[in-house]
Amino acid sequence: MFPARIQEYVRPRTVAEALAAIARHDEGEAIFLAGGQSAMQAIKSRMLRPQCVVDLQGVAELKGVSANNGALTIGAMTRYVEIAAHAGLGNAFAALRDAASHVGDRQVRNRGTIGGSVCWNYVAACTPTAVLALGGTMNLAADGGSRSVAADDFFLGPLETARQDNEILLSVSWPAPPPRTGSAYKKWGLVTDALPVVGVAVMVTLDAAGHCSAARIALAGLANGAQRANLGEAKLVGSRGDIATIDAAMQAIADAADAHSDMSADADYRKQLIRSLGREVAERAFDRARA
């Protein structure tokens, strides 16, 4: 399909120029364009009808991965391929590498960005789920100032986030994780690297004796999009990551999951994926925490 007429295309060089371009329009009339992998489809199908497109491809200050003293900051316009290849992502942030390595096909990974994905928050997207499981913080700016929003408060539901139309996502960041922290993400799709029917991300921290002192689990592919799985997290805490405990945690998540049926899988199959895929991902996260 052809998009509705776009009256203005802007390609700013700085965040200040981008914010100034958005501010010239009323709410909803202008959009930021990141990698464009999802937004262009929405524009062509006329799901979105912006009068102005502010293309962020030329804003250098939004790009790059910074890993200093264990803390991690990823610029909003950093592409999946750069995240997947970055050597600074240790075991604690490995779920980001897992997710970025299998988002879409090669063309998508070379164009798509972490910022575009978390702000679009598609129901079956990999990146919001990994960011949620790892407890990332979204750093936003607007003409009136800046603010930071925790992932738990940022992802509100399919295609809904806490970002306001006049705000630009600068980066996603994490403080230095505790020692003995590991994470993992894996999805299952109908074909390799397709959107996940179900995706599972797990992050665990172990104490000096090898017991789990903290756990975060997030799911992708269910009707409400990226979401925490608190019941499973509670069962992992205090354990040593044995198979029986992991299986009990994933069973609790599957029992509580609001799984739906569609042309990709029925609800029972999605729950089975949570159990089988979840076990594999949790085992990998524990192994990485022990390494």
Short mmCIF file of C-alpha atoms in Angstrom, two decimals:
data_model
loop_
_atom_site.label_atom_id
_atom_site.label_comp_id
_atom_site.label_asym_id
_atom_site.label_seq_id
_atom_site.Cartn_x
_atom_site.Cartn_y
_atom_site.Cartn_z
CA MET A 1 0.00 0.00 0.00
CA PHE A 2 0.97 3.63 -0.36
CA PRO A 3 1.17 5.85 2.71
CA ALA A 4 -1.01 8.88 3.26
CA ARG A 5 0.69 12.09 2.17
CA ILE A 6 3.59 13.09 4.45
CA GLN A 7 4.00 16.86 4.34
CA GLU A 8 7.40 17.19 6.00
CA TYR A 9 10.49 15.01 6.36
CA VAL A 10 13.19 16.16 8.79
CA ARG A 11 16.63 14.62 9.31
CA PRO A 12 18.14 16.35 12.37
CA ARG A 13 21.81 16.08 13.38
CA THR A 14 21.30 16.56 17.13
CA VAL A 15 18.78 15.71 19.83
CA ALA A 16 18.02 19.42 20.21
CA GLU A 17 17.14 19.70 16.52
CA ALA A 18 14.95 16.59 16.76
CA LEU A 19 13.04 17.96 19.74
CA ALA A 20 12.60 21.31 18.02
CA ALA A 21 11.14 19.57 14.95
CA ILE A 22 8.62 17.63 17.05
CA ALA A 23 7.68 20.76 19.01
CA ARG A 24 6.56 22.51 15.80
CA HIS A 25 3.63 20.11 15.53
CA ASP A 26 0.58 19.32 17.60
CA GLU A 27 0.45 16.04 19.51
CA GLY A 28 0.21 13.04 17.17
CA GLU A 29 1.04 14.96 13.99
CA ALA A 30 4.75 14.11 13.96
CA ILE A 31 6.64 10.92 14.78
CA PHE A 32 10.25 9.97 15.42
CA LEU A 33 11.57 7.37 12.97
CA ALA A 34 14.29 5.03 14.28
CA GLY A 35 15.22 1.98 12.17
CA GLY A 36 11.82 2.11 10.47
CA GLN A 37 11.32 -1.65 10.44
CA SER A 38 7.90 -1.44 12.09
CA ALA A 39 6.97 2.22 11.65
CA MET A 40 7.22 2.18 7.85
CA GLN A 41 4.87 -0.81 7.68
CA ALA A 42 2.44 1.03 9.93
CA ILE A 43 2.67 4.16 7.76
CA LYS A 44 2.20 2.20 4.53
CA SER A 45 -0.85 0.41 5.94
CA ARG A 46 -2.14 3.82 7.17
CA MET A 47 -2.21 2.60 10.75
CA LEU A 48 -0.05 5.72 11.27
CA ARG A 49 -0.74 8.93 9.30
CA PRO A 50 1.95 11.39 10.40
CA GLN A 51 2.14 14.83 8.81
CA CYS A 52 5.83 14.98 9.70
CA VAL A 53 8.51 12.28 10.02
CA VAL A 54 11.59 13.14 12.10
CA ASP A 55 14.23 10.63 10.98
CA LEU A 56 16.81 10.01 13.73
CA GLN A 57 19.36 8.19 11.53
CA GLY A 58 21.73 11.16 11.54
CA VAL A 59 21.78 11.84 15.31
CA ALA A 60 25.18 10.47 16.33
CA GLU A 61 24.69 11.13 20.05
CA LEU A 62 21.95 8.48 20.12
CA LYS A 63 24.27 5.72 18.88
CA GLY A 64 26.69 3.36 20.56
CA VAL A 65 27.25 0.98 23.47
CA SER A 66 29.07 2.16 26.59
CA ALA A 67 30.22 -0.45 29.11
CA ASN A 68 32.17 1.14 31.97
CA ASN A 69 33.00 -0.51 35.31
CA GLY A 70 30.19 -2.98 34.79
CA ALA A 71 27.48 -0.42 34.03
CA LEU A 72 25.92 -0.48 30.59
CA THR A 73 24.31 2.22 28.45
CA ILE A 74 23.00 1.58 24.95
CA GLY A 75 22.05 4.54 22.78
CA ALA A 76 18.52 4.42 21.42
CA MET A 77 19.70 4.36 17.77
CA THR A 78 22.11 1.46 18.30
CA ARG A 79 21.33 -1.31 15.85
CA TYR A 80 20.72 -4.95 16.78
CA VAL A 81 23.79 -6.11 14.88
CA GLU A 82 25.99 -3.81 16.98
CA ILE A 83 24.49 -5.08 20.25
CA ALA A 84 24.87 -8.71 19.18
CA ALA A 85 28.55 -8.20 18.36
CA HIS A 86 29.58 -6.01 21.31
CA ALA A 87 32.27 -7.63 23.43
CA GLY A 88 31.36 -5.59 26.53
CA LEU A 89 28.15 -7.48 27.19
CA GLY A 90 29.16 -9.97 29.86
CA ASN A 91 27.16 -12.82 31.29
CA ALA A 92 24.89 -10.45 33.22
CA PHE A 93 23.66 -8.78 30.03
CA ALA A 94 23.90 -11.82 27.77
CA ALA A 95 20.10 -11.90 27.30
CA LEU A 96 20.43 -8.69 25.26
CA ARG A 97 22.97 -10.36 23.00
CA ASP A 98 20.75 -13.46 22.71
CA ALA A 99 17.76 -11.35 21.70
CA ALA A 100 19.62 -9.01 19.33
CA SER A 101 21.23 -11.97 17.55
CA HIS A 102 17.89 -13.38 16.44
CA VAL A 103 15.62 -10.37 15.88
CA GLY A 104 14.10 -10.79 12.42
CA ASP A 105 16.38 -11.57 9.51
CA ARG A 106 19.81 -10.13 8.67
CA GLN A 107 18.31 -7.07 6.99
CA VAL A 108 16.21 -6.27 10.07
CA ARG A 109 19.19 -6.68 12.40
CA ASN A 110 21.23 -4.29 10.25
CA ARG A 111 18.55 -1.57 10.32
CA GLY A 112 16.49 -2.11 13.46
CA THR A 113 17.38 -0.33 16.71
CA ILE A 114 16.88 -1.02 20.39
CA GLY A 115 15.13 2.33 20.81
CA GLY A 116 12.68 1.73 18.01
CA SER A 117 11.80 -1.69 19.40
CA VAL A 118 11.21 -0.66 23.01
CA CYS A 119 9.19 2.43 22.00
CA TRP A 120 7.06 0.48 19.51
CA ASN A 121 6.62 -2.37 22.07
CA TYR A 122 5.13 -4.85 19.65
CA VAL A 123 3.29 -7.70 21.34
CA ALA A 124 5.76 -10.38 20.20
CA ALA A 125 8.99 -8.35 20.12
CA CYS A 126 12.14 -9.86 21.64
CA THR A 127 13.94 -6.71 22.80
CA PRO A 128 11.34 -5.25 25.20
CA THR A 129 11.18 -8.65 26.93
CA ALA A 130 14.95 -8.84 27.39
CA VAL A 131 15.10 -5.21 28.60
CA LEU A 132 12.28 -5.91 31.07
CA ALA A 133 13.89 -9.07 32.46
CA LEU A 134 17.18 -7.21 32.94
CA GLY A 135 15.49 -4.28 34.67
CA GLY A 136 16.63 -1.58 32.28
CA THR A 137 15.98 2.14 32.67
CA MET A 138 14.66 4.23 29.77
CA ASN A 139 16.24 7.70 29.64
CA LEU A 140 13.95 10.24 27.95
CA ALA A 141 14.22 13.91 27.07
CA ALA A 142 11.76 16.61 26.02
CA ASP A 143 11.90 20.37 25.59
CA GLY A 144 10.98 20.76 29.24
CA GLY A 145 13.69 18.50 30.65
CA SER A 146 14.52 14.85 31.06
CA ARG A 147 13.42 11.87 33.10
CA SER A 148 14.21 8.19 33.58
CA VAL A 149 11.59 5.44 33.68
CA ALA A 150 12.16 1.89 34.94
CA ALA A 151 11.23 -0.88 32.52
CA ASP A 152 8.56 -2.13 34.94
CA ASP A 153 6.76 1.22 34.52
CA PHE A 154 7.62 1.83 30.86
CA PHE A 155 5.97 -1.12 29.10
CA LEU A 156 2.22 -0.61 29.47
CA GLY A 157 0.88 -3.12 26.94
CA PRO A 158 0.96 -3.87 23.20
CA LEU A 159 2.13 -0.72 21.33
CA GLU A 160 1.80 1.27 24.56
CA THR A 161 4.62 2.73 26.65
CA ALA A 162 5.11 5.55 29.14
CA ARG A 163 6.88 7.69 26.51
CA GLN A 164 5.00 10.86 25.61
CA ASP A 165 4.74 11.99 21.97
CA ASN A 166 7.05 14.94 22.59
CA GLU A 167 9.72 12.84 24.30
CA ILE A 168 12.72 11.25 22.63
CA LEU A 169 14.32 8.08 24.00
CA LEU A 170 18.00 8.81 24.50
CA SER A 171 19.23 5.48 25.80
CA VAL A 172 18.56 2.36 27.84
CA SER A 173 20.87 1.87 30.82
CA TRP A 174 21.74 -0.46 33.66
CA PRO A 175 23.92 -0.01 36.76
CA ALA A 176 26.76 -2.45 37.38
CA PRO A 177 25.14 -5.79 38.27
CA PRO A 178 26.14 -7.74 41.41
CA PRO A 179 28.81 -10.42 40.99
CA ARG A 180 27.58 -13.86 39.91
CA THR A 181 24.76 -12.49 37.75
CA GLY A 182 23.76 -14.22 34.54
CA SER A 183 20.96 -13.87 32.02
CA ALA A 184 19.63 -15.57 28.90
CA TYR A 185 16.87 -15.17 26.31
CA LYS A 186 15.44 -17.55 23.75
CA LYS A 187 12.37 -17.53 21.57
CA TRP A 188 10.50 -20.15 19.62
CA GLY A 189 8.99 -19.16 16.28
CA LEU A 190 7.41 -21.01 13.42
CA VAL A 191 10.60 -20.51 11.40
CA THR A 192 14.11 -19.52 12.46
CA ASP A 193 14.35 -15.88 13.55
CA ALA A 194 10.63 -15.26 13.05
CA LEU A 195 8.67 -13.31 15.63
CA PRO A 196 8.37 -15.41 18.78
CA VAL A 197 5.30 -17.51 19.45
CA VAL A 198 6.75 -17.45 22.95
CA GLY A 199 9.98 -15.87 24.18
CA VAL A 200 11.49 -16.20 27.66
CA ALA A 201 14.15 -14.03 29.32
CA VAL A 202 15.67 -14.87 32.71
CA MET A 203 18.16 -12.99 34.89
CA VAL A 204 19.48 -14.47 38.16
CA THR A 205 22.00 -13.38 40.80
CA LEU A 206 23.70 -15.92 43.07
CA ASP A 207 25.18 -15.36 46.52
CA ALA A 208 28.63 -16.59 47.51
CA ALA A 209 27.19 -20.00 48.44
CA GLY A 210 25.54 -20.38 45.02
CA HIS A 211 21.97 -19.72 46.10
CA CYS A 212 19.75 -17.48 43.98
CA SER A 213 19.39 -14.13 45.72
CA ALA A 214 17.44 -12.33 43.00
CA ALA A 215 15.56 -13.34 39.86
CA ARG A 216 13.68 -11.60 37.09
CA ILE A 217 11.72 -13.40 34.37
CA ALA A 218 9.85 -11.86 31.43
CA LEU A 219 7.78 -13.36 28.64
CA ALA A 220 7.13 -12.38 25.03
CA GLY A 221 4.40 -13.53 22.68
CA LEU A 222 1.40 -13.54 25.02
CA ALA A 223 -1.61 -11.31 24.40
CA ASN A 224 -0.42 -8.49 26.68
CA GLY A 225 3.10 -8.33 25.23
CA ALA A 226 6.26 -8.11 27.32
CA GLN A 227 5.38 -8.95 30.92
CA ARG A 228 7.02 -10.04 34.17
CA ALA A 229 6.45 -13.55 35.56
CA ASN A 230 6.62 -12.87 39.30
CA LEU A 231 5.36 -16.27 40.46
CA GLY A 232 8.27 -18.01 38.76
CA GLU A 233 10.77 -15.49 40.09
CA ALA A 234 9.68 -16.13 43.68
CA LYS A 235 10.20 -19.87 43.28
CA LEU A 236 13.77 -19.45 41.99
CA VAL A 237 14.93 -17.22 44.85
CA GLY A 238 16.71 -19.26 47.53
CA SER A 239 17.34 -22.22 45.22
CA ARG A 240 20.57 -23.39 43.64
CA GLY A 241 18.98 -23.57 40.22
CA ASP A 242 18.27 -27.30 40.29
CA ILE A 243 16.04 -28.74 37.60
CA ALA A 244 13.16 -29.56 39.95
CA THR A 245 12.98 -25.95 41.16
CA ILE A 246 13.24 -24.52 37.66
CA ASP A 247 10.49 -26.86 36.46
CA ALA A 248 8.29 -25.81 39.39
CA ALA A 249 8.92 -22.15 38.56
CA MET A 250 8.02 -22.59 34.89
CA GLN A 251 4.95 -24.64 35.78
CA ALA A 252 3.76 -21.81 38.05
CA ILE A 253 4.30 -19.31 35.21
CA ALA A 254 2.46 -21.51 32.70
CA ASP A 255 -0.45 -22.05 35.09
CA ALA A 256 -0.85 -18.30 35.64
CA ALA A 257 -0.18 -17.21 32.05
CA ASP A 258 -3.02 -15.60 30.12
CA ALA A 259 -2.10 -17.54 27.00
CA HIS A 260 -4.17 -17.11 23.88
CA SER A 261 -4.78 -19.19 20.76
CA ASP A 262 -4.14 -17.94 17.24
CA MET A 263 -2.99 -19.24 13.87
CA SER A 264 0.55 -19.74 15.22
CA ALA A 265 -0.26 -21.86 18.29
CA ASP A 266 -3.06 -22.62 20.69
CA ALA A 267 -3.00 -21.69 24.36
CA ASP A 268 -1.95 -25.16 25.56
CA TYR A 269 1.02 -25.19 23.20
CA ARG A 270 2.11 -21.75 24.39
CA LYS A 271 2.03 -23.01 27.99
CA GLN A 272 4.12 -26.03 26.97
CA LEU A 273 6.62 -23.66 25.35
CA ILE A 274 6.84 -21.68 28.58
CA ARG A 275 7.71 -24.89 30.45
CA SER A 276 10.22 -26.34 27.96
CA LEU A 277 11.78 -23.12 26.67
CA GLY A 278 11.74 -21.60 30.14
CA ARG A 279 13.69 -24.52 31.58
CA GLU A 280 16.37 -24.19 28.91
CA VAL A 281 16.68 -20.43 29.36
CA ALA A 282 16.77 -20.56 33.17
CA GLU A 283 19.43 -23.28 33.13
CA ARG A 284 21.55 -21.13 30.82
CA ALA A 285 21.12 -18.06 33.02
CA PHE A 286 22.23 -20.04 36.11
CA ASP A 287 25.21 -21.48 34.20
CA ARG A 288 26.25 -17.98 33.15
CA ALA A 289 25.89 -16.71 36.72
CA ARG A 290 28.20 -19.52 37.94
CA ALA A 291 30.82 -18.94 35.22
#
